[in-house]
CSV table of C-alpha atoms in Angstrom, one decimal:
chain,number,residue,atom,x,y,z
A,19,MET,CA,0.0,0.0,0.0
A,20,ARG,CA,1.4,3.4,-1.0
A,21,ALA,CA,0.9,6.2,1.3
A,22,ILE,CA,0.4,9.7,0.0
A,23,LEU,CA,2.7,11.7,2.2
A,24,THR,CA,1.6,15.3,1.7
A,25,PHE,CA,2.3,18.4,3.7
A,26,LYS,CA,0.4,21.5,4.6
A,27,PHE,CA,2.3,24.8,4.5
A,28,SER,CA,1.3,28.3,5.4
A,29,PHE,CA,1.4,31.1,2.8
A,30,VAL,CA,1.9,33.5,5.6
A,31,MET,CA,4.9,31.6,6.9
A,32,CYS,CA,6.5,31.3,3.4
A,33,LEU,CA,5.9,35.0,2.9
A,34,LEU,CA,7.8,35.5,6.2
A,35,LEU,CA,11.0,34.4,4.5
A,36,ALA,CA,10.8,37.3,2.0
A,37,LEU,CA,9.9,39.8,4.7
A,38,LEU,CA,12.7,38.8,7.0
A,39,ALA,CA,15.4,38.0,4.5
A,40,GLY,CA,16.9,41.4,5.3
A,41,CYS,CA,17.4,40.4,9.0
A,42,ALA,CA,20.8,39.0,8.1
A,43,SER,CA,23.4,41.3,6.6
A,44,GLY,CA,27.1,41.7,5.9
A,45,PRO,CA,29.2,44.2,7.8
A,46,THR,CA,28.3,47.8,7.2
A,47,ALA,CA,31.5,50.0,7.3
A,48,VAL,CA,31.5,53.2,9.4
A,49,SER,CA,33.8,56.2,8.9
A,50,PRO,CA,37.1,56.0,11.0
A,51,SER,CA,36.4,59.6,12.2
A,52,ALA,CA,33.2,58.6,13.8
A,53,ALA,CA,33.6,55.7,16.2
A,54,PRO,CA,30.1,54.2,16.8
A,55,GLU,CA,28.8,53.9,20.3
A,56,TRP,CA,28.9,50.1,20.3
A,57,VAL,CA,32.7,50.2,20.1
A,58,SER,CA,33.1,51.7,23.6
A,59,ASN,CA,29.7,50.9,25.1
A,60,LYS,CA,28.0,47.9,23.5
A,61,ASN,CA,25.3,47.5,26.1
A,62,LYS,CA,24.2,51.1,25.7
A,63,ALA,CA,24.0,50.8,22.0
A,64,PHE,CA,22.4,47.4,22.0
A,65,PRO,CA,20.7,46.8,25.4
A,66,ASP,CA,20.8,43.1,26.5
A,67,ALA,CA,17.1,43.1,27.0
A,68,ASP,CA,16.6,43.7,23.3
A,69,TRP,CA,19.7,42.4,21.7
A,70,LEU,CA,22.1,39.5,21.9
A,71,ALA,CA,25.3,41.2,20.7
A,72,VAL,CA,29.1,40.7,20.8
A,73,VAL,CA,32.0,43.0,19.7
A,74,ALA,CA,35.3,41.7,18.4
A,75,GLU,CA,38.4,43.2,16.8
A,76,GLY,CA,41.0,42.1,14.3
A,77,ALA,CA,43.8,43.2,12.0
A,78,ASN,CA,41.4,43.2,9.1
A,79,THR,CA,37.6,42.9,8.4
A,80,GLY,CA,37.7,39.1,7.8
A,81,ALA,CA,39.6,38.4,11.1
A,82,ALA,CA,37.3,40.7,13.1
A,83,GLU,CA,34.1,39.3,11.6
A,84,SER,CA,35.3,35.7,12.2
A,85,ALA,CA,36.1,36.5,15.9
A,86,ALA,CA,32.7,38.2,16.3
A,87,MET,CA,30.8,35.3,14.8
A,88,ASN,CA,32.7,32.7,16.9
A,89,ALA,CA,31.9,34.8,20.0
A,90,LEU,CA,28.2,34.9,19.1
A,91,ALA,CA,28.1,31.2,18.4
A,92,ARG,CA,29.4,30.5,21.9
A,93,ALA,CA,26.4,32.4,23.3
A,94,PHE,CA,24.2,29.5,22.2
A,95,GLU,CA,24.3,26.1,23.9
A,96,VAL,CA,23.5,24.3,20.7
A,97,ASP,CA,25.2,21.8,18.4
A,98,LEU,CA,25.6,24.1,15.5
A,99,GLN,CA,27.3,21.5,13.4
A,100,SER,CA,24.4,19.1,14.0
A,101,LEU,CA,22.0,21.9,12.8
A,102,THR,CA,24.1,22.4,9.7
A,103,THR,CA,24.2,18.7,9.0
A,104,ALA,CA,20.4,18.4,9.5
A,105,ASN,CA,19.8,21.3,7.1
A,106,GLN,CA,22.0,19.7,4.5
A,107,GLU,CA,20.3,16.3,4.9
A,108,PHE,CA,16.9,17.9,4.5
A,109,THR,CA,17.9,19.9,1.4
A,110,SER,CA,19.4,16.8,-0.1
A,111,ILE,CA,16.1,14.9,0.2
A,112,VAL,CA,14.3,17.9,-1.4
A,113,SER,CA,16.8,18.0,-4.2
A,114,GLN,CA,16.2,14.3,-4.9
A,115,ALA,CA,12.5,14.7,-4.8
A,116,ALA,CA,12.7,17.7,-7.1
A,117,GLY,CA,13.6,15.3,-9.9
A,118,LYS,CA,10.2,13.8,-9.7
A,119,LYS,CA,7.9,15.6,-12.0
A,120,SER,CA,4.9,15.0,-9.7
A,121,VAL,CA,6.5,17.0,-7.0
A,122,SER,CA,6.8,20.8,-6.6
A,123,VAL,CA,9.4,21.7,-4.0
A,124,THR,CA,9.8,25.4,-4.6
A,125,GLN,CA,9.0,26.4,-1.0
A,126,SER,CA,11.1,23.7,0.5
A,127,GLN,CA,14.1,24.7,-1.7
A,128,GLY,CA,13.6,28.2,-0.3
A,129,PHE,CA,14.5,26.8,3.1
A,130,GLY,CA,17.9,25.6,2.0
A,131,GLN,CA,18.5,28.8,0.0
A,132,GLU,CA,17.8,31.0,3.0
A,133,VAL,CA,20.1,28.9,5.2
A,134,THR,CA,22.9,29.3,2.6
A,135,THR,CA,22.3,32.9,1.9
A,136,ASN,CA,21.4,34.4,5.3
A,137,THR,CA,23.4,32.3,7.7
A,138,ASN,CA,26.4,34.2,9.2
A,139,VAL,CA,27.1,31.9,12.1
A,140,SER,CA,26.9,28.2,11.2
A,141,GLY,CA,23.2,27.4,11.6
A,142,LEU,CA,22.1,30.8,12.9
A,143,LEU,CA,19.6,33.0,11.0
A,144,GLY,CA,18.9,36.7,11.5
A,145,VAL,CA,22.4,37.8,12.3
A,146,GLN,CA,23.2,41.5,11.6
A,147,THR,CA,26.8,42.9,11.6
A,148,ASP,CA,28.4,46.3,11.4
A,149,SER,CA,32.1,47.2,11.2
A,150,TRP,CA,34.3,50.2,12.0
A,151,THR,CA,38.0,50.7,11.2
A,152,ALA,CA,40.0,52.8,13.6
A,153,ALA,CA,42.7,55.3,12.6
A,154,ASN,CA,45.4,52.7,13.5
A,155,GLY,CA,43.9,50.1,11.1
A,156,THR,CA,42.2,47.9,13.8
A,157,VAL,CA,38.8,46.7,12.6
A,158,TYR,CA,35.9,46.3,15.0
A,159,VAL,CA,32.8,44.2,14.2
A,160,VAL,CA,29.6,43.9,16.1
A,161,ALA,CA,27.5,40.8,15.5
A,162,ARG,CA,24.0,40.9,16.9
A,163,MET,CA,20.5,39.4,16.9
A,164,ASN,CA,17.3,41.2,17.8
A,165,ARG,CA,15.8,39.0,20.5
A,166,ARG,CA,12.2,39.8,19.8
A,167,GLU,CA,12.3,39.7,16.0
A,168,CYS,CA,14.6,36.6,15.7
A,169,ALA,CA,12.8,34.7,18.5
A,170,ALA,CA,9.5,35.3,16.8
A,171,ARG,CA,11.0,34.1,13.5
A,172,TYR,CA,12.3,30.9,15.1
A,173,HIS,CA,9.1,30.2,16.9
A,174,ALA,CA,7.1,30.6,13.7
A,175,MET,CA,9.3,28.1,11.9
A,176,MET,CA,9.2,25.7,14.8
A,177,LYS,CA,5.4,25.7,14.9
A,178,GLU,CA,5.2,25.0,11.1
A,179,ASN,CA,7.8,22.2,11.5
A,180,GLU,CA,5.9,20.8,14.4
A,181,ARG,CA,2.7,20.6,12.3
A,182,ASN,CA,4.7,18.7,9.6
A,183,VAL,CA,6.2,16.3,12.0
A,184,VAL,CA,2.8,15.5,13.6
A,185,ASN,CA,1.3,15.1,10.2
A,186,LEU,CA,4.0,12.7,9.1
A,187,ILE,CA,3.7,10.6,12.3
A,188,ALA,CA,-0.1,10.4,11.8
A,189,GLN,CA,0.3,9.3,8.1
A,190,ALA,CA,2.9,6.7,9.0
A,191,GLY,CA,0.5,5.3,11.6
A,192,ARG,CA,-2.1,4.6,8.9
A,193,VAL,CA,0.4,2.4,6.9
A,194,PRO,CA,2.3,0.5,9.5
A,195,GLY,CA,5.1,-1.9,8.5
A,196,THR,CA,5.7,-0.2,5.1
A,197,PHE,CA,8.6,1.6,3.5
A,198,ASP,CA,6.2,4.6,3.1
A,199,ALA,CA,5.9,4.8,6.9
A,200,TYR,CA,9.6,4.4,7.4
A,201,ALA,CA,10.4,7.1,4.8
A,202,GLY,CA,7.9,9.5,6.3
A,203,LEU,CA,9.2,9.0,9.9
A,204,SER,CA,12.8,9.3,8.8
A,205,PHE,CA,12.1,12.6,7.2
A,206,ALA,CA,10.1,13.7,10.3
A,207,ALA,CA,13.2,12.9,12.4
A,208,ARG,CA,15.3,15.2,10.3
A,209,ILE,CA,12.7,18.0,10.7
A,210,ALA,CA,12.6,17.3,14.4
A,211,THR,CA,16.4,17.5,14.6
A,212,VAL,CA,16.3,21.0,13.0
A,213,ASN,CA,13.5,21.9,15.4
A,214,ASP,CA,15.5,20.7,18.5
A,215,ASN,CA,18.3,23.1,17.5
A,216,PHE,CA,15.9,25.9,16.7
A,217,GLN,CA,14.4,25.3,20.2
A,218,SER,CA,17.8,25.8,21.9
A,219,ILE,CA,18.5,29.0,19.9
A,220,ALA,CA,15.1,30.4,20.6
A,221,HIS,CA,15.5,29.7,24.3
A,222,VAL,CA,18.7,31.8,24.5
A,223,LEU,CA,16.9,34.6,22.6
A,224,SER,CA,13.8,34.5,24.7
A,225,PRO,CA,14.0,32.2,27.8
A,226,SER,CA,10.5,33.0,28.9
A,227,GLN,CA,8.8,31.6,25.8
A,228,ASP,CA,7.5,28.0,25.9
A,229,SER,CA,8.8,26.0,23.0
A,230,ARG,CA,7.9,22.4,23.8
A,231,PHE,CA,6.7,20.2,21.0
A,232,SER,CA,3.7,17.9,21.1
A,233,TYR,CA,5.7,15.0,19.7
A,234,GLY,CA,8.5,15.3,22.3
A,235,ASN,CA,11.9,15.7,20.5
A,236,ALA,CA,14.0,14.4,17.7
A,237,ASP,CA,15.0,11.3,19.7
A,238,ALA,CA,11.4,10.4,20.2
A,239,VAL,CA,10.7,10.6,16.4
A,240,ARG,CA,13.9,8.6,15.6
A,241,THR,CA,12.7,5.9,18.0
A,242,LEU,CA,9.4,5.7,16.0
A,243,ALA,CA,11.3,5.4,12.8
A,244,GLN,CA,13.6,2.7,14.2
A,245,ARG,CA,10.6,0.7,15.5
A,246,THR,CA,9.0,0.9,12.1
A,247,ALA,CA,12.2,-0.3,10.4
A,248,ALA,CA,12.5,-3.2,12.9
A,249,SER,CA,8.9,-4.2,12.0
A,250,ILE,CA,9.9,-4.7,8.3
A,251,THR,CA,11.6,-8.0,7.4
A,252,ILE,CA,13.3,-8.4,4.0
A,253,GLY,CA,14.1,-11.8,2.7
A,254,ILE,CA,17.3,-12.0,0.6
A,255,ALA,CA,17.9,-14.4,-2.3
A,256,VAL,CA,20.9,-14.0,-4.6
A,257,THR,CA,21.7,-16.0,-7.7
A,258,GLY,CA,25.3,-16.2,-8.9
A,259,ASP,CA,26.7,-15.2,-5.5
A,260,VAL,CA,30.3,-16.1,-4.6
A,261,GLY,CA,30.8,-17.4,-1.1
A,262,GLY,CA,27.7,-15.5,0.1
A,263,ARG,CA,29.4,-12.1,-0.3
A,264,VAL,CA,26.7,-10.3,-2.2
A,265,ALA,CA,23.9,-11.6,0.1
A,266,LYS,CA,26.0,-10.5,3.1
A,267,ALA,CA,26.4,-7.0,1.6
A,268,PHE,CA,22.7,-6.7,1.1
A,269,GLY,CA,22.1,-7.8,4.6
A,270,SER,CA,24.5,-5.2,5.9
A,271,PHE,CA,22.8,-2.5,3.9
A,272,PHE,CA,19.4,-3.2,5.3
A,273,SER,CA,20.6,-3.9,8.8
A,274,ASP,CA,22.4,-0.5,8.9
A,275,ARG,CA,19.1,1.1,8.3
A,276,GLY,CA,17.3,-0.8,11.0
A,277,PHE,CA,15.5,-3.4,8.9
A,278,LYS,CA,15.4,-7.0,9.7
A,279,THR,CA,16.7,-9.6,7.2
A,280,GLY,CA,16.2,-13.3,6.8
A,281,GLY,CA,15.1,-16.0,4.5
A,282,THR,CA,12.5,-15.6,1.8
A,283,GLY,CA,9.9,-17.8,3.5
A,284,ASN,CA,7.2,-15.6,5.0
A,285,ALA,CA,9.0,-12.3,4.9
A,286,PRO,CA,6.6,-9.4,3.9
A,287,PHE,CA,9.3,-8.2,1.4
A,288,THR,CA,11.8,-10.1,-0.7
A,289,LEU,CA,15.0,-8.9,-2.4
A,290,SER,CA,15.8,-11.1,-5.4
A,291,SER,CA,19.2,-10.4,-6.9
A,292,THR,CA,21.4,-11.8,-9.7
A,293,LEU,CA,25.1,-11.3,-10.1
A,294,THR,CA,26.2,-12.2,-13.7
A,295,LEU,CA,29.9,-12.4,-14.6
A,296,GLU,CA,31.1,-12.7,-18.2
A,297,GLU,CA,34.7,-13.3,-19.0
A,298,SER,CA,36.1,-11.3,-22.0
A,299,ASP,CA,38.0,-13.1,-24.7
A,300,PHE,CA,41.8,-12.7,-24.7
A,301,GLY,CA,43.1,-10.9,-27.7
A,302,PRO,CA,46.6,-11.3,-29.2
A,303,GLY,CA,49.2,-10.2,-26.7
A,304,GLN,CA,46.6,-9.2,-24.1
A,305,THR,CA,47.9,-9.7,-20.5
A,306,THR,CA,45.0,-8.2,-18.5
A,307,VAL,CA,41.9,-10.4,-17.7
A,308,PHE,CA,38.6,-8.5,-18.0
A,309,ILE,CA,35.2,-9.5,-16.6
A,310,ASN,CA,31.9,-7.8,-17.6
A,311,TYR,CA,29.5,-7.9,-14.7
A,312,THR,CA,25.8,-7.1,-14.1
A,313,LEU,CA,24.1,-6.8,-10.7
A,314,ASP,CA,20.3,-6.8,-10.9
A,315,ALA,CA,18.0,-6.5,-7.9
A,316,MET,CA,14.3,-6.3,-7.2
A,317,VAL,CA,12.4,-5.8,-4.0
A,318,SER,CA,8.9,-7.2,-4.1
A,319,ALA,CA,6.1,-7.4,-1.6
A,320,ARG,CA,4.4,-10.6,-0.4
A,321,GLY,CA,2.3,-11.6,-3.3
A,322,GLY,CA,4.8,-10.6,-5.9
A,323,SER,CA,4.1,-6.9,-6.6
A,324,GLU,CA,7.2,-5.0,-7.5
A,325,VAL,CA,8.4,-2.3,-5.1
A,326,PHE,CA,11.8,-1.3,-6.3
A,327,THR,CA,14.2,-2.4,-9.1
A,328,TYR,CA,17.9,-1.8,-9.7
A,329,SER,CA,20.4,-2.7,-12.3
A,330,GLY,CA,24.1,-1.9,-12.4
A,331,SER,CA,26.9,-3.0,-14.6
A,332,GLY,CA,30.6,-2.5,-15.3
A,333,ARG,CA,33.9,-4.0,-16.5
A,334,LYS,CA,36.9,-4.7,-14.4
A,335,GLY,CA,40.4,-6.0,-15.3
A,336,HIS,CA,43.4,-7.4,-13.5
A,337,ALA,CA,46.4,-9.6,-14.1
A,338,THR,CA,44.7,-13.0,-13.3
A,339,MET,CA,41.2,-14.4,-13.5
A,340,GLN,CA,41.1,-14.9,-9.7
A,341,GLN,CA,42.2,-11.3,-9.0
A,342,THR,CA,39.6,-9.9,-11.5
A,343,ARG,CA,36.8,-11.9,-9.9
A,344,GLN,CA,37.8,-10.6,-6.5
A,345,LEU,CA,37.9,-7.0,-7.9
A,346,VAL,CA,34.4,-7.5,-9.3
A,347,LEU,CA,33.0,-8.8,-6.0
A,348,ARG,CA,34.5,-5.9,-4.1
A,349,THR,CA,33.0,-3.5,-6.6
A,350,ALA,CA,29.6,-5.2,-6.2
A,351,GLU,CA,29.8,-5.1,-2.4
A,352,THR,CA,30.7,-1.4,-2.4
A,353,SER,CA,27.9,-0.6,-4.8
A,354,ILE,CA,25.5,-2.3,-2.4
A,355,THR,CA,26.7,-0.7,0.9
A,356,ASP,CA,28.2,2.7,0.1
A,357,ALA,CA,25.8,5.5,-0.2
A,358,ASP,CA,28.5,7.6,-1.8
A,359,GLU,CA,28.6,5.4,-4.9
A,360,GLU,CA,26.6,7.6,-7.4
A,361,ASP,CA,25.2,4.7,-9.5
A,362,GLY,CA,25.2,2.1,-6.7
A,363,PHE,CA,22.3,0.1,-5.2
A,364,ALA,CA,22.6,2.1,-1.9
A,365,THR,CA,22.2,5.4,-3.6
A,366,ALA,CA,19.3,4.1,-5.7
A,367,PHE,CA,17.4,2.6,-2.8
A,368,ASP,CA,17.8,5.7,-0.6
A,369,GLY,CA,16.5,7.7,-3.5
A,370,PHE,CA,13.6,5.4,-3.7
A,371,LEU,CA,12.8,6.0,0.0
A,372,SER,CA,13.0,9.8,-0.6
A,373,SER,CA,10.6,9.4,-3.6
A,374,LEU,CA,8.0,8.0,-1.3
A,375,LEU,CA,7.7,11.5,0.2
A,376,SER,CA,6.0,12.7,-3.0
A,377,GLY,CA,2.2,12.9,-3.2
A,378,ASN,CA,-0.6,13.4,-5.7
A,379,THR,CA,-1.0,17.0,-4.6
A,380,GLY,CA,2.6,17.7,-5.7
A,381,ARG,CA,3.5,19.5,-2.4
A,382,MET,CA,6.2,19.1,0.1
A,383,ALA,CA,6.8,20.8,3.5
A,384,CYS,CA,7.5,24.5,3.6
A,385,ILE,CA,10.0,24.2,6.4
A,386,LYS,CA,11.7,27.6,6.0
């Protein structure tokens, strides 16, 4: 059963991106003859009740700005690298889904674009900066975030993300034990990870505002995804295998994602694969042994309906037949397990899971 994983997004929230895009800006230089107040009295220029601000200096604009950004980042008790990674994972899924003609991801792509364009500190939105160069050449930079405006911005994004997570969890509950449910919950966990970091940032900006989520946190959503994966058993059958290496690689791939694997008896899903090796004829004076290989795979549901298909092929050569066969087997194993292999099984299957996020309405989440 194929779930239609659709998302609701708010026009007002999407419009908020355009309205607040100017909240982040590069350094604005000030004349050396007029030292701004924030150089000598930051708290008077930017009262702590209204602003989260830091001032740093350096031998040049780049050094001063970097020092200011690092100082501002330390004000937040948040894993900024985790936030950046979560944003990248999200935009990667959106990019894959964008290739599906039934999916319009204009608003989702806007989220990734804003992160790239308007992020001064890794993972932070809404940072404003100004700079001033003293007569002796020292550059001063103030980096700041308006507490009220930026907190409101984060809370608005968090509420929209929360709605998307709750919607995904509900839809997954309607199709338990399916790849659709797993794909939806995995995506929900990525959104929840972004929200966890937004929550930490918003708390520093506005400690009095309540920012708890109805679904708990990202760990709670990841647990749901893991339980769903564990409820899916995939039987593995490989023809043309050598010493069980290809079957073992498939088992590792699915196990790493939390799925169960086993025989093809009563498993709800079965992966049927064939590895075909074809030795090339030796030509006159040829010293390298070549083997053409093809790896075909199909995942089918109980009853025989096709869920996913893959076909990969190539040609490898080495000094001896035994060495060439070993090289081909290693290539097949890497194709199955390594998600960085562009044309490999791992990449194709992960792309298939992402494709399950598309729906008949042609919409994806406007996550900001």
